Amino acid sequence: MARLHAPRDGAQRAEARTGNNELASFMDWRQRSPQTMGDTKASLDIKEFPDSEVHQTRVLTLKEWQDKWVTGNTTFHQEKGNQLLKKHLETFLNGQSGLRVFFPLCGKAVEMKWFADRGHNVVGVEISELGIREFFKEQNLSYSEEQLAEIPGATVFKSSSGNISLYCCSIFDLPRANIGQFDRIWDRGALVAINPDDRKRYTDIILSLLRKGFRYLLAVLSYDPTKHAGPPFYVADAEIRKLFGTKCSISCLEKVDAFEERHKHWGIDYIFEKLYLLTEK
Ligand SMILES: C[S@@+](CC[C@H](N)C(=O)[O-])C[C@H]1O[C@@H](n2cnc3c(N)ncnc32)[C@H](O)[C@@H]1O
């Protein structure tokens, strides 16, 4: 039985919460000069750490992720959306309309609304029900919710407009729901949030969801992994090639300095965001 939820004043509250700090950090982002790269070879000017040097043994449970939402420890969320995606949106869409776009580990990413507003169909998966409810509330969208027969305990939340469906379950259970294939995948805060030992399983699911002619944008973070255990976990250029290289052509579109004050607490002194475009081989 589906339950209906009408929006209240969520958008206004979200705006009020944004405040001046967010504006300041956005201005700060804009003032940094992006370094553009033509291909992955150019990424070698950021030190790459081989597996033998990367000891990211930290493992996060689903409960720990859910608790982050309960305690409001969600600094990964970008209120204004991801600026690299904004910049490369046209390359990503490639002039096509009516696309199916998948958001793995979606949180309450505002970019889901960007695509829905352009008439695309958005599907996300997120383990935190709170995160999903916050998304609809803050985007001022009414929605219904329905239990999934195929996955015990899982729920799908659908916008009343019908073009946003968010599955509340682990991505590792999602294949049982048969959600079909996708033209586009936006992977930010997703591969990098997966425990390193689960990456291959994650990649297999992602590859199974890609439809012919797909475009898959993957954002990762490059920092010194001997100084911070993650998450976000360090994913080397070589690892991306190993995981996706047999099925995908991979190019690095851009890298930008992503260092913020909060990163000092991680014990690191640099961090770059790298954006990869994966296409059919
Ligand atoms: C770093 S956040 C990124 C969220 C979003 N992609 C963004 O850009 O803001 C990772 C998200 O994945 C969720 N998550 C972690 N493991 C998951 C899993 N196995 N299945 C589904 N969601 C998961 C967490 O609750 C969290 O919201």
PDB file of C-alpha atoms and ligand atoms in Angstrom:
ATOM      1  CA  MET A   1       0.000   0.000   0.000  1.00  0.00           C
ATOM      2  CA  ALA A   2       1.544   3.330  -1.066  1.00  0.00           C
ATOM      3  CA  ARG A   3       1.563   6.245   1.368  1.00  0.00           C
ATOM      4  CA  LEU A   4       1.478   9.833   0.114  1.00  0.00           C
ATOM      5  CA  HIS A   5       3.490  12.762   1.486  1.00  0.00           C
ATOM      6  CA  ALA A   6       2.907  16.386   0.552  1.00  0.00           C
ATOM      7  CA  PRO A   7       5.775  18.904   0.864  1.00  0.00           C
ATOM      8  CA  ARG A   8       5.661  21.556   3.579  1.00  0.00           C
ATOM      9  CA  ASP A   9       8.114  24.419   3.891  1.00  0.00           C
ATOM     10  CA  GLY A  10      11.201  22.235   3.383  1.00  0.00           C
ATOM     11  CA  ALA A  11      12.736  24.284   0.608  1.00  0.00           C
ATOM     12  CA  GLN A  12      12.550  27.451   2.679  1.00  0.00           C
ATOM     13  CA  ARG A  13      14.097  25.753   5.703  1.00  0.00           C
ATOM     14  CA  ALA A  14      16.886  24.286   3.587  1.00  0.00           C
ATOM     15  CA  GLU A  15      17.612  27.746   2.194  1.00  0.00           C
ATOM     16  CA  ALA A  16      17.718  29.253   5.663  1.00  0.00           C
ATOM     17  CA  ARG A  17      20.103  26.506   6.809  1.00  0.00           C
ATOM     18  CA  THR A  18      22.403  27.188   3.854  1.00  0.00           C
ATOM     19  CA  GLY A  19      23.336  30.583   5.332  1.00  0.00           C
ATOM     20  CA  ASN A  20      26.502  32.566   4.689  1.00  0.00           C
ATOM     21  CA  ASN A  21      28.991  29.785   5.386  1.00  0.00           C
ATOM     22  CA  GLU A  22      27.842  27.868   2.373  1.00  0.00           C
ATOM     23  CA  LEU A  23      28.068  30.946   0.180  1.00  0.00           C
ATOM     24  CA  ALA A  24      31.573  31.601   1.468  1.00  0.00           C
ATOM     25  CA  SER A  25      32.693  28.083   0.656  1.00  0.00           C
ATOM     26  CA  PHE A  26      31.169  28.308  -2.818  1.00  0.00           C
ATOM     27  CA  MET A  27      33.040  31.568  -3.464  1.00  0.00           C
ATOM     28  CA  ASP A  28      36.183  29.915  -2.145  1.00  0.00           C
ATOM     29  CA  TRP A  29      35.680  27.036  -4.608  1.00  0.00           C
ATOM     30  CA  ARG A  30      35.288  29.476  -7.476  1.00  0.00           C
ATOM     31  CA  GLN A  31      38.472  31.299  -6.616  1.00  0.00           C
ATOM     32  CA  ARG A  32      40.570  28.163  -6.904  1.00  0.00           C
ATOM     33  CA  SER A  33      41.940  27.593 -10.384  1.00  0.00           C
ATOM     34  CA  PRO A  34      40.963  24.246 -11.874  1.00  0.00           C
ATOM     35  CA  GLN A  35      43.633  22.231 -13.643  1.00  0.00           C
ATOM     36  CA  THR A  36      42.229  20.598 -16.713  1.00  0.00           C
ATOM     37  CA  MET A  37      43.530  17.332 -18.051  1.00  0.00           C
ATOM     38  CA  GLY A  38      43.139  15.961 -21.522  1.00  0.00           C
ATOM     39  CA  ASP A  39      43.615  12.333 -20.586  1.00  0.00           C
ATOM     40  CA  THR A  40      44.449  10.065 -17.702  1.00  0.00           C
ATOM     41  CA  LYS A  41      48.199  10.252 -18.291  1.00  0.00           C
ATOM     42  CA  ALA A  42      48.137  13.846 -17.084  1.00  0.00           C
ATOM     43  CA  SER A  43      46.910  12.611 -13.702  1.00  0.00           C
ATOM     44  CA  LEU A  44      50.443  11.372 -12.983  1.00  0.00           C
ATOM     45  CA  ASP A  45      51.386  14.810 -11.721  1.00  0.00           C
ATOM     46  CA  ILE A  46      49.384  13.998  -8.591  1.00  0.00           C
ATOM     47  CA  LYS A  47      51.259  11.315  -6.673  1.00  0.00           C
ATOM     48  CA  GLU A  48      49.622   7.949  -7.232  1.00  0.00           C
ATOM     49  CA  PHE A  49      49.882   5.450  -4.387  1.00  0.00           C
ATOM     50  CA  PRO A  50      50.185   1.765  -5.335  1.00  0.00           C
ATOM     51  CA  ASP A  51      48.174  -0.845  -3.403  1.00  0.00           C
ATOM     52  CA  SER A  52      51.258  -1.834  -1.432  1.00  0.00           C
ATOM     53  CA  GLU A  53      51.362   1.664   0.075  1.00  0.00           C
ATOM     54  CA  VAL A  54      47.621   2.011   0.620  1.00  0.00           C
ATOM     55  CA  HIS A  55      46.437   0.368   3.818  1.00  0.00           C
ATOM     56  CA  GLN A  56      42.854   1.479   3.984  1.00  0.00           C
ATOM     57  CA  THR A  57      41.611  -1.213   6.308  1.00  0.00           C
ATOM     58  CA  ARG A  58      38.837   0.932   7.755  1.00  0.00           C
ATOM     59  CA  VAL A  59      35.402  -0.615   7.228  1.00  0.00           C
ATOM     60  CA  LEU A  60      32.138   1.253   7.678  1.00  0.00           C
ATOM     61  CA  THR A  61      28.954  -0.667   8.426  1.00  0.00           C
ATOM     62  CA  LEU A  62      25.564   0.339   7.035  1.00  0.00           C
ATOM     63  CA  LYS A  63      24.557   1.206  10.598  1.00  0.00           C
ATOM     64  CA  GLU A  64      27.475   3.661  10.835  1.00  0.00           C
ATOM     65  CA  TRP A  65      26.313   5.360   7.625  1.00  0.00           C
ATOM     66  CA  GLN A  66      22.736   5.545   8.911  1.00  0.00           C
ATOM     67  CA  ASP A  67      24.000   7.018  12.183  1.00  0.00           C
ATOM     68  CA  LYS A  68      25.786   9.779  10.265  1.00  0.00           C
ATOM     69  CA  TRP A  69      22.387  10.874   8.971  1.00  0.00           C
ATOM     70  CA  VAL A  70      20.822  10.682  12.441  1.00  0.00           C
ATOM     71  CA  THR A  71      23.562  12.836  13.981  1.00  0.00           C
ATOM     72  CA  GLY A  72      23.726  15.224  11.018  1.00  0.00           C
ATOM     73  CA  ASN A  73      27.325  14.226  10.268  1.00  0.00           C
ATOM     74  CA  THR A  74      26.810  14.663   6.516  1.00  0.00           C
ATOM     75  CA  THR A  75      29.540  17.099   5.513  1.00  0.00           C
ATOM     76  CA  PHE A  76      29.792  15.187   2.214  1.00  0.00           C
ATOM     77  CA  HIS A  77      26.488  16.728   1.100  1.00  0.00           C
ATOM     78  CA  GLN A  78      26.865  19.608  -1.377  1.00  0.00           C
ATOM     79  CA  GLU A  79      23.982  22.051  -0.984  1.00  0.00           C
ATOM     80  CA  LYS A  80      24.708  23.669  -4.348  1.00  0.00           C
ATOM     81  CA  GLY A  81      25.415  20.418  -6.115  1.00  0.00           C
ATOM     82  CA  ASN A  82      28.680  19.313  -7.635  1.00  0.00           C
ATOM     83  CA  GLN A  83      30.390  22.048  -9.622  1.00  0.00           C
ATOM     84  CA  LEU A  84      32.320  19.630 -11.849  1.00  0.00           C
ATOM     85  CA  LEU A  85      29.067  17.951 -12.856  1.00  0.00           C
ATOM     86  CA  LYS A  86      27.541  21.353 -13.540  1.00  0.00           C
ATOM     87  CA  LYS A  87      30.513  22.228 -15.744  1.00  0.00           C
ATOM     88  CA  HIS A  88      30.460  18.956 -17.691  1.00  0.00           C
ATOM     89  CA  LEU A  89      26.690  18.474 -17.770  1.00  0.00           C
ATOM     90  CA  GLU A  90      26.383  18.947 -21.520  1.00  0.00           C
ATOM     91  CA  THR A  91      29.187  16.443 -22.209  1.00  0.00           C
ATOM     92  CA  PHE A  92      27.398  14.036 -19.905  1.00  0.00           C
ATOM     93  CA  LEU A  93      23.971  14.448 -21.499  1.00  0.00           C
ATOM     94  CA  ASN A  94      25.394  14.598 -25.024  1.00  0.00           C
ATOM     95  CA  GLY A  95      22.291  16.366 -26.318  1.00  0.00           C
ATOM     96  CA  GLN A  96      20.004  13.455 -25.465  1.00  0.00           C
ATOM     97  CA  SER A  97      16.626  13.693 -23.789  1.00  0.00           C
ATOM     98  CA  GLY A  98      14.462  11.306 -21.809  1.00  0.00           C
ATOM     99  CA  LEU A  99      17.454   9.521 -20.274  1.00  0.00           C
ATOM    100  CA  ARG A 100      17.430   7.066 -17.373  1.00  0.00           C
ATOM    101  CA  VAL A 101      19.991   8.351 -14.877  1.00  0.00           C
ATOM    102  CA  PHE A 102      21.224   6.262 -11.940  1.00  0.00           C
ATOM    103  CA  PHE A 103      22.591   7.706  -8.691  1.00  0.00           C
ATOM    104  CA  PRO A 104      24.359   4.996  -6.644  1.00  0.00           C
ATOM    105  CA  LEU A 105      24.570   5.829  -2.904  1.00  0.00           C
ATOM    106  CA  CYS A 106      22.600   8.968  -3.648  1.00  0.00           C
ATOM    107  CA  GLY A 107      22.219  10.572  -0.208  1.00  0.00           C
ATOM    108  CA  LYS A 108      20.096  13.665  -0.783  1.00  0.00           C
ATOM    109  CA  ALA A 109      22.114  14.834  -3.797  1.00  0.00           C
ATOM    110  CA  VAL A 110      20.459  17.938  -5.234  1.00  0.00           C
ATOM    111  CA  GLU A 111      21.696  16.933  -8.690  1.00  0.00           C
ATOM    112  CA  MET A 112      18.855  14.393  -8.813  1.00  0.00           C
ATOM    113  CA  LYS A 113      16.479  17.334  -9.072  1.00  0.00           C
ATOM    114  CA  TRP A 114      18.591  18.901 -11.866  1.00  0.00           C
ATOM    115  CA  PHE A 115      18.034  15.874 -14.068  1.00  0.00           C
ATOM    116  CA  ALA A 116      14.359  15.420 -13.153  1.00  0.00           C
ATOM    117  CA  ASP A 117      13.727  19.102 -13.966  1.00  0.00           C
ATOM    118  CA  ARG A 118      15.209  18.511 -17.423  1.00  0.00           C
ATOM    119  CA  GLY A 119      12.748  15.690 -18.032  1.00  0.00           C
ATOM    120  CA  HIS A 120      15.056  12.760 -17.350  1.00  0.00           C
ATOM    121  CA  ASN A 121      14.157   9.771 -15.220  1.00  0.00           C
ATOM    122  CA  VAL A 122      16.151   9.450 -11.998  1.00  0.00           C
ATOM    123  CA  VAL A 123      16.689   6.327  -9.912  1.00  0.00           C
ATOM    124  CA  GLY A 124      18.783   6.348  -6.741  1.00  0.00           C
ATOM    125  CA  VAL A 125      19.724   3.931  -4.000  1.00  0.00           C
ATOM    126  CA  GLU A 126      20.457   5.001  -0.451  1.00  0.00           C
ATOM    127  CA  ILE A 127      20.602   3.056   2.800  1.00  0.00           C
ATOM    128  CA  SER A 128      19.391   5.957   4.952  1.00  0.00           C
ATOM    129  CA  GLU A 129      15.634   6.500   4.955  1.00  0.00           C
ATOM    130  CA  LEU A 130      16.268   9.804   6.702  1.00  0.00           C
ATOM    131  CA  GLY A 131      18.474  10.959   3.831  1.00  0.00           C
ATOM    132  CA  ILE A 132      15.786  10.080   1.301  1.00  0.00           C
ATOM    133  CA  ARG A 133      13.042  11.857   3.255  1.00  0.00           C
ATOM    134  CA  GLU A 134      15.281  14.925   3.619  1.00  0.00           C
ATOM    135  CA  PHE A 135      15.772  14.973  -0.141  1.00  0.00           C
ATOM    136  CA  PHE A 136      12.046  15.152  -0.900  1.00  0.00           C
ATOM    137  CA  LYS A 137      11.402  17.632   1.881  1.00  0.00           C
ATOM    138  CA  GLU A 138      14.226  19.995   0.937  1.00  0.00           C
ATOM    139  CA  GLN A 139      13.368  19.810  -2.761  1.00  0.00           C
ATOM    140  CA  ASN A 140       9.733  20.518  -1.911  1.00  0.00           C
ATOM    141  CA  LEU A 141       8.533  17.390  -3.681  1.00  0.00           C
ATOM    142  CA  SER A 142       5.578  15.272  -2.652  1.00  0.00           C
ATOM    143  CA  TYR A 143       6.128  11.530  -2.776  1.00  0.00           C
ATOM    144  CA  SER A 144       4.685   8.134  -2.061  1.00  0.00           C
ATOM    145  CA  GLU A 145       6.373   5.142  -0.492  1.00  0.00           C
ATOM    146  CA  GLU A 146       5.918   1.451  -1.040  1.00  0.00           C
ATOM    147  CA  GLN A 147       7.455  -1.687   0.458  1.00  0.00           C
ATOM    148  CA  LEU A 148       9.457  -3.791  -2.000  1.00  0.00           C
ATOM    149  CA  ALA A 149       8.285  -7.383  -2.131  1.00  0.00           C
ATOM    150  CA  GLU A 150      11.600  -8.534  -3.656  1.00  0.00           C
ATOM    151  CA  ILE A 151      13.798  -7.156  -0.837  1.00  0.00           C
ATOM    152  CA  PRO A 152      12.474  -7.646   2.696  1.00  0.00           C
ATOM    153  CA  GLY A 153      12.644  -4.389   4.686  1.00  0.00           C
ATOM    154  CA  ALA A 154      13.311  -2.235   1.631  1.00  0.00           C
ATOM    155  CA  THR A 155      11.131   0.659   0.486  1.00  0.00           C
ATOM    156  CA  VAL A 156      10.922   2.628  -2.740  1.00  0.00           C
ATOM    157  CA  PHE A 157      10.107   6.328  -2.519  1.00  0.00           C
ATOM    158  CA  LYS A 158       8.619   7.877  -5.681  1.00  0.00           C
ATOM    159  CA  SER A 159       8.059  11.541  -6.470  1.00  0.00           C
ATOM    160  CA  SER A 160       4.443  12.320  -7.375  1.00  0.00           C
ATOM    161  CA  SER A 161       5.684  13.529 -10.771  1.00  0.00           C
ATOM    162  CA  GLY A 162       6.850   9.936 -11.260  1.00  0.00           C
ATOM    163  CA  ASN A 163      10.352  10.666 -12.518  1.00  0.00           C
ATOM    164  CA  ILE A 164      12.358  10.226  -9.296  1.00  0.00           C
ATOM    165  CA  SER A 165      12.468   6.798  -7.596  1.00  0.00           C
ATOM    166  CA  LEU A 166      14.732   6.291  -4.611  1.00  0.00           C
ATOM    167  CA  TYR A 167      15.307   2.795  -3.298  1.00  0.00           C
ATOM    168  CA  CYS A 168      16.015   2.573   0.393  1.00  0.00           C
ATOM    169  CA  CYS A 169      18.266  -0.492   0.694  1.00  0.00           C
ATOM    170  CA  SER A 170      21.883  -1.498   0.262  1.00  0.00           C
ATOM    171  CA  ILE A 171      23.149  -1.302  -3.305  1.00  0.00           C
ATOM    172  CA  PHE A 172      24.258  -4.903  -2.849  1.00  0.00           C
ATOM    173  CA  ASP A 173      20.609  -5.982  -2.507  1.00  0.00           C
ATOM    174  CA  LEU A 174      19.341  -3.752  -5.311  1.00  0.00           C
ATOM    175  CA  PRO A 175      19.796  -6.229  -8.214  1.00  0.00           C
ATOM    176  CA  ARG A 176      16.919  -8.255  -6.728  1.00  0.00           C
ATOM    177  CA  ALA A 177      14.549  -5.371  -7.529  1.00  0.00           C
ATOM    178  CA  ASN A 178      15.258  -5.583 -11.285  1.00  0.00           C
ATOM    179  CA  ILE A 179      15.473  -1.853 -11.881  1.00  0.00           C
ATOM    180  CA  GLY A 180      16.549  -2.166 -15.503  1.00  0.00           C
ATOM    181  CA  GLN A 181      19.500  -0.470 -17.222  1.00  0.00           C
ATOM    182  CA  PHE A 182      20.625   3.137 -17.443  1.00  0.00           C
ATOM    183  CA  ASP A 183      21.902   5.613 -20.024  1.00  0.00           C
ATOM    184  CA  ARG A 184      23.837   7.634 -17.477  1.00  0.00           C
ATOM    185  CA  ILE A 185      25.388   7.103 -14.066  1.00  0.00           C
ATOM    186  CA  TRP A 186      26.525   9.899 -11.782  1.00  0.00           C
ATOM    187  CA  ASP A 187      28.912   8.425  -9.211  1.00  0.00           C
ATOM    188  CA  ARG A 188      30.041  10.965  -6.660  1.00  0.00           C
ATOM    189  CA  GLY A 189      30.630   9.934  -3.052  1.00  0.00           C
ATOM    190  CA  ALA A 190      29.673   6.399  -4.086  1.00  0.00           C
ATOM    191  CA  LEU A 191      32.632   4.273  -5.268  1.00  0.00           C
ATOM    192  CA  VAL A 192      34.750   6.233  -2.774  1.00  0.00           C
ATOM    193  CA  ALA A 193      32.329   5.347   0.051  1.00  0.00           C
ATOM    194  CA  ILE A 194      32.347   1.609  -0.668  1.00  0.00           C
ATOM    195  CA  ASN A 195      34.634  -0.388   1.630  1.00  0.00           C
ATOM    196  CA  PRO A 196      37.703  -1.260  -0.482  1.00  0.00           C
ATOM    197  CA  ASP A 197      37.118  -5.025  -0.195  1.00  0.00           C
ATOM    198  CA  ASP A 198      33.626  -4.590  -1.701  1.00  0.00           C
ATOM    199  CA  ARG A 199      34.740  -2.599  -4.760  1.00  0.00           C
ATOM    200  CA  LYS A 200      34.699  -5.508  -7.171  1.00  0.00           C
ATOM    201  CA  ARG A 201      31.148  -6.482  -6.124  1.00  0.00           C
ATOM    202  CA  TYR A 202      30.101  -2.839  -6.485  1.00  0.00           C
ATOM    203  CA  THR A 203      31.699  -2.555  -9.931  1.00  0.00           C
ATOM    204  CA  ASP A 204      29.968  -5.718 -11.128  1.00  0.00           C
ATOM    205  CA  ILE A 205      26.584  -4.259 -10.154  1.00  0.00           C
ATOM    206  CA  ILE A 206      27.346  -0.910 -11.788  1.00  0.00           C
ATOM    207  CA  LEU A 207      28.515  -2.569 -15.020  1.00  0.00           C
ATOM    208  CA  SER A 208      25.354  -4.698 -15.118  1.00  0.00           C
ATOM    209  CA  LEU A 209      23.242  -1.531 -14.984  1.00  0.00           C
ATOM    210  CA  LEU A 210      24.829   0.144 -17.999  1.00  0.00           C
ATOM    211  CA  ARG A 211      22.861   0.277 -21.220  1.00  0.00           C
ATOM    212  CA  LYS A 212      24.386   0.454 -24.705  1.00  0.00           C
ATOM    213  CA  GLY A 213      25.729   3.939 -25.455  1.00  0.00           C
ATOM    214  CA  PHE A 214      26.064   4.814 -21.751  1.00  0.00           C
ATOM    215  CA  ARG A 215      28.017   7.658 -20.207  1.00  0.00           C
ATOM    216  CA  TYR A 216      29.249   7.162 -16.667  1.00  0.00           C
ATOM    217  CA  LEU A 217      30.745  10.097 -14.757  1.00  0.00           C
ATOM    218  CA  LEU A 218      32.862   9.094 -11.788  1.00  0.00           C
ATOM    219  CA  ALA A 219      34.245  11.567  -9.248  1.00  0.00           C
ATOM    220  CA  VAL A 220      37.034  10.402  -6.927  1.00  0.00           C
ATOM    221  CA  LEU A 221      39.343  12.114  -4.473  1.00  0.00           C
ATOM    222  CA  SER A 222      43.097  12.067  -4.587  1.00  0.00           C
ATOM    223  CA  TYR A 223      45.006  12.623  -1.355  1.00  0.00           C
ATOM    224  CA  ASP A 224      47.783  10.966   0.625  1.00  0.00           C
ATOM    225  CA  PRO A 225      46.124   7.719   1.840  1.00  0.00           C
ATOM    226  CA  THR A 226      48.943   7.032   4.282  1.00  0.00           C
ATOM    227  CA  LYS A 227      47.645  10.016   6.265  1.00  0.00           C
ATOM    228  CA  HIS A 228      43.865   9.449   6.165  1.00  0.00           C
ATOM    229  CA  ALA A 229      42.102   6.088   6.360  1.00  0.00           C
ATOM    230  CA  GLY A 230      38.874   7.227   4.685  1.00  0.00           C
ATOM    231  CA  PRO A 231      36.069   7.415   3.893  1.00  0.00           C
ATOM    232  CA  PRO A 232      36.140   8.815   1.315  1.00  0.00           C
ATOM    233  CA  PHE A 233      38.520   6.010   0.398  1.00  0.00           C
ATOM    234  CA  TYR A 234      41.438   6.673  -1.907  1.00  0.00           C
ATOM    235  CA  VAL A 235      40.895   5.130  -5.349  1.00  0.00           C
ATOM    236  CA  ALA A 236      43.998   5.210  -7.523  1.00  0.00           C
ATOM    237  CA  ASP A 237      43.932   5.776 -11.253  1.00  0.00           C
ATOM    238  CA  ALA A 238      45.281   2.221 -11.714  1.00  0.00           C
ATOM    239  CA  GLU A 239      42.452   0.831  -9.577  1.00  0.00           C
ATOM    240  CA  ILE A 240      39.822   2.550 -11.732  1.00  0.00           C
ATOM    241  CA  ARG A 241      41.422   0.987 -14.824  1.00  0.00           C
ATOM    242  CA  LYS A 242      41.532  -2.427 -13.162  1.00  0.00           C
ATOM    243  CA  LEU A 243      37.872  -2.255 -12.093  1.00  0.00           C
ATOM    244  CA  PHE A 244      36.345  -0.789 -15.248  1.00  0.00           C
ATOM    245  CA  GLY A 245      39.018  -1.021 -17.950  1.00  0.00           C
ATOM    246  CA  THR A 246      37.897  -4.232 -19.614  1.00  0.00           C
ATOM    247  CA  LYS A 247      34.397  -2.905 -20.313  1.00  0.00           C
ATOM    248  CA  CYS A 248      34.920   0.875 -20.500  1.00  0.00           C
ATOM    249  CA  SER A 249      37.025   3.508 -22.200  1.00  0.00           C
ATOM    250  CA  ILE A 250      38.230   5.809 -19.463  1.00  0.00           C
ATOM    251  CA  SER A 251      39.284   9.431 -19.672  1.00  0.00           C
ATOM    252  CA  CYS A 252      39.958  11.920 -16.925  1.00  0.00           C
ATOM    253  CA  LEU A 253      38.114  15.134 -17.805  1.00  0.00           C
ATOM    254  CA  GLU A 254      39.406  17.353 -15.072  1.00  0.00           C
ATOM    255  CA  LYS A 255      41.003  17.596 -11.681  1.00  0.00           C
ATOM    256  CA  VAL A 256      40.455  20.451  -9.263  1.00  0.00           C
ATOM    257  CA  ASP A 257      41.892  21.453  -5.958  1.00  0.00           C
ATOM    258  CA  ALA A 258      39.209  20.480  -3.434  1.00  0.00           C
ATOM    259  CA  PHE A 259      41.046  21.319  -0.211  1.00  0.00           C
ATOM    260  CA  GLU A 260      38.888  22.853   2.514  1.00  0.00           C
ATOM    261  CA  GLU A 261      39.548  23.793   6.134  1.00  0.00           C
ATOM    262  CA  ARG A 262      37.783  20.618   7.356  1.00  0.00           C
ATOM    263  CA  HIS A 263      40.324  18.444   5.519  1.00  0.00           C
ATOM    264  CA  LYS A 264      43.054  19.615   7.914  1.00  0.00           C
ATOM    265  CA  HIS A 265      41.384  17.431  10.557  1.00  0.00           C
ATOM    266  CA  TRP A 266      42.007  14.424   8.317  1.00  0.00           C
ATOM    267  CA  GLY A 267      45.753  15.057   8.651  1.00  0.00           C
ATOM    268  CA  ILE A 268      46.200  15.699   4.938  1.00  0.00           C
ATOM    269  CA  ASP A 269      47.547  18.794   3.254  1.00  0.00           C
ATOM    270  CA  TYR A 270      46.170  18.379  -0.261  1.00  0.00           C
ATOM    271  CA  ILE A 271      43.129  16.842  -1.885  1.00  0.00           C
ATOM    272  CA  PHE A 272      42.072  16.903  -5.522  1.00  0.00           C
ATOM    273  CA  GLU A 273      38.746  15.950  -6.984  1.00  0.00           C
ATOM    274  CA  LYS A 274      39.135  14.044 -10.260  1.00  0.00           C
ATOM    275  CA  LEU A 275      36.334  13.555 -12.723  1.00  0.00           C
ATOM    276  CA  TYR A 276      36.431  10.540 -15.049  1.00  0.00           C
ATOM    277  CA  LEU A 277      34.211   9.867 -18.036  1.00  0.00           C
ATOM    278  CA  LEU A 278      33.624   6.184 -18.761  1.00  0.00           C
ATOM    279  CA  THR A 279      32.036   5.161 -22.040  1.00  0.00           C
ATOM    280  CA  GLU A 280      31.396   1.967 -23.921  1.00  0.00           C
ATOM    281  CA  LYS A 281      34.540   0.284 -25.216  1.00  0.00           C
TER     282      LYS A 281
HETATM  283  C1  LIG B   1      29.627  10.004   0.886  1.00  0.00           C
HETATM  284  S1  LIG B   1      27.882   9.871   0.862  1.00  0.00           S
HETATM  285  C2  LIG B   1      27.547  10.518  -0.728  1.00  0.00           C
HETATM  286  C3  LIG B   1      26.100  10.846  -0.984  1.00  0.00           C
HETATM  287  C4  LIG B   1      25.820  11.441  -2.357  1.00  0.00           C
HETATM  288  N1  LIG B   1      26.288  10.599  -3.436  1.00  0.00           N
HETATM  289  C5  LIG B   1      26.378  12.821  -2.485  1.00  0.00           C
HETATM  290  O1  LIG B   1      27.096  13.098  -3.455  1.00  0.00           O
HETATM  291  O2  LIG B   1      26.095  13.677  -1.628  1.00  0.00           O
HETATM  292  C6  LIG B   1      27.633   8.129   0.739  1.00  0.00           C
HETATM  293  C7  LIG B   1      26.171   7.723   0.938  1.00  0.00           C
HETATM  294  O3  LIG B   1      26.038   6.332   0.689  1.00  0.00           O
HETATM  295  C8  LIG B   1      25.156   5.756   1.634  1.00  0.00           C
HETATM  296  N2  LIG B   1      25.558   4.327   1.664  1.00  0.00           N
HETATM  297  C9  LIG B   1      26.697   3.799   2.174  1.00  0.00           C
HETATM  298  N3  LIG B   1      26.788   2.486   1.899  1.00  0.00           N
HETATM  299  C10 LIG B   1      25.669   2.172   1.182  1.00  0.00           C
HETATM  300  C11 LIG B   1      25.208   0.977   0.573  1.00  0.00           C
HETATM  301  N4  LIG B   1      25.893  -0.190   0.660  1.00  0.00           N
HETATM  302  N5  LIG B   1      24.037   1.013  -0.108  1.00  0.00           N
HETATM  303  C12 LIG B   1      23.319   2.173  -0.208  1.00  0.00           C
HETATM  304  N6  LIG B   1      23.719   3.338   0.350  1.00  0.00           N
HETATM  305  C13 LIG B   1      24.891   3.341   1.031  1.00  0.00           C
HETATM  306  C14 LIG B   1      25.373   6.557   2.889  1.00  0.00           C
HETATM  307  O4  LIG B   1      24.271   6.518   3.768  1.00  0.00           O
HETATM  308  C15 LIG B   1      25.623   7.961   2.335  1.00  0.00           C
HETATM  309  O5  LIG B   1      24.446   8.698   2.241  1.00  0.00           O
END
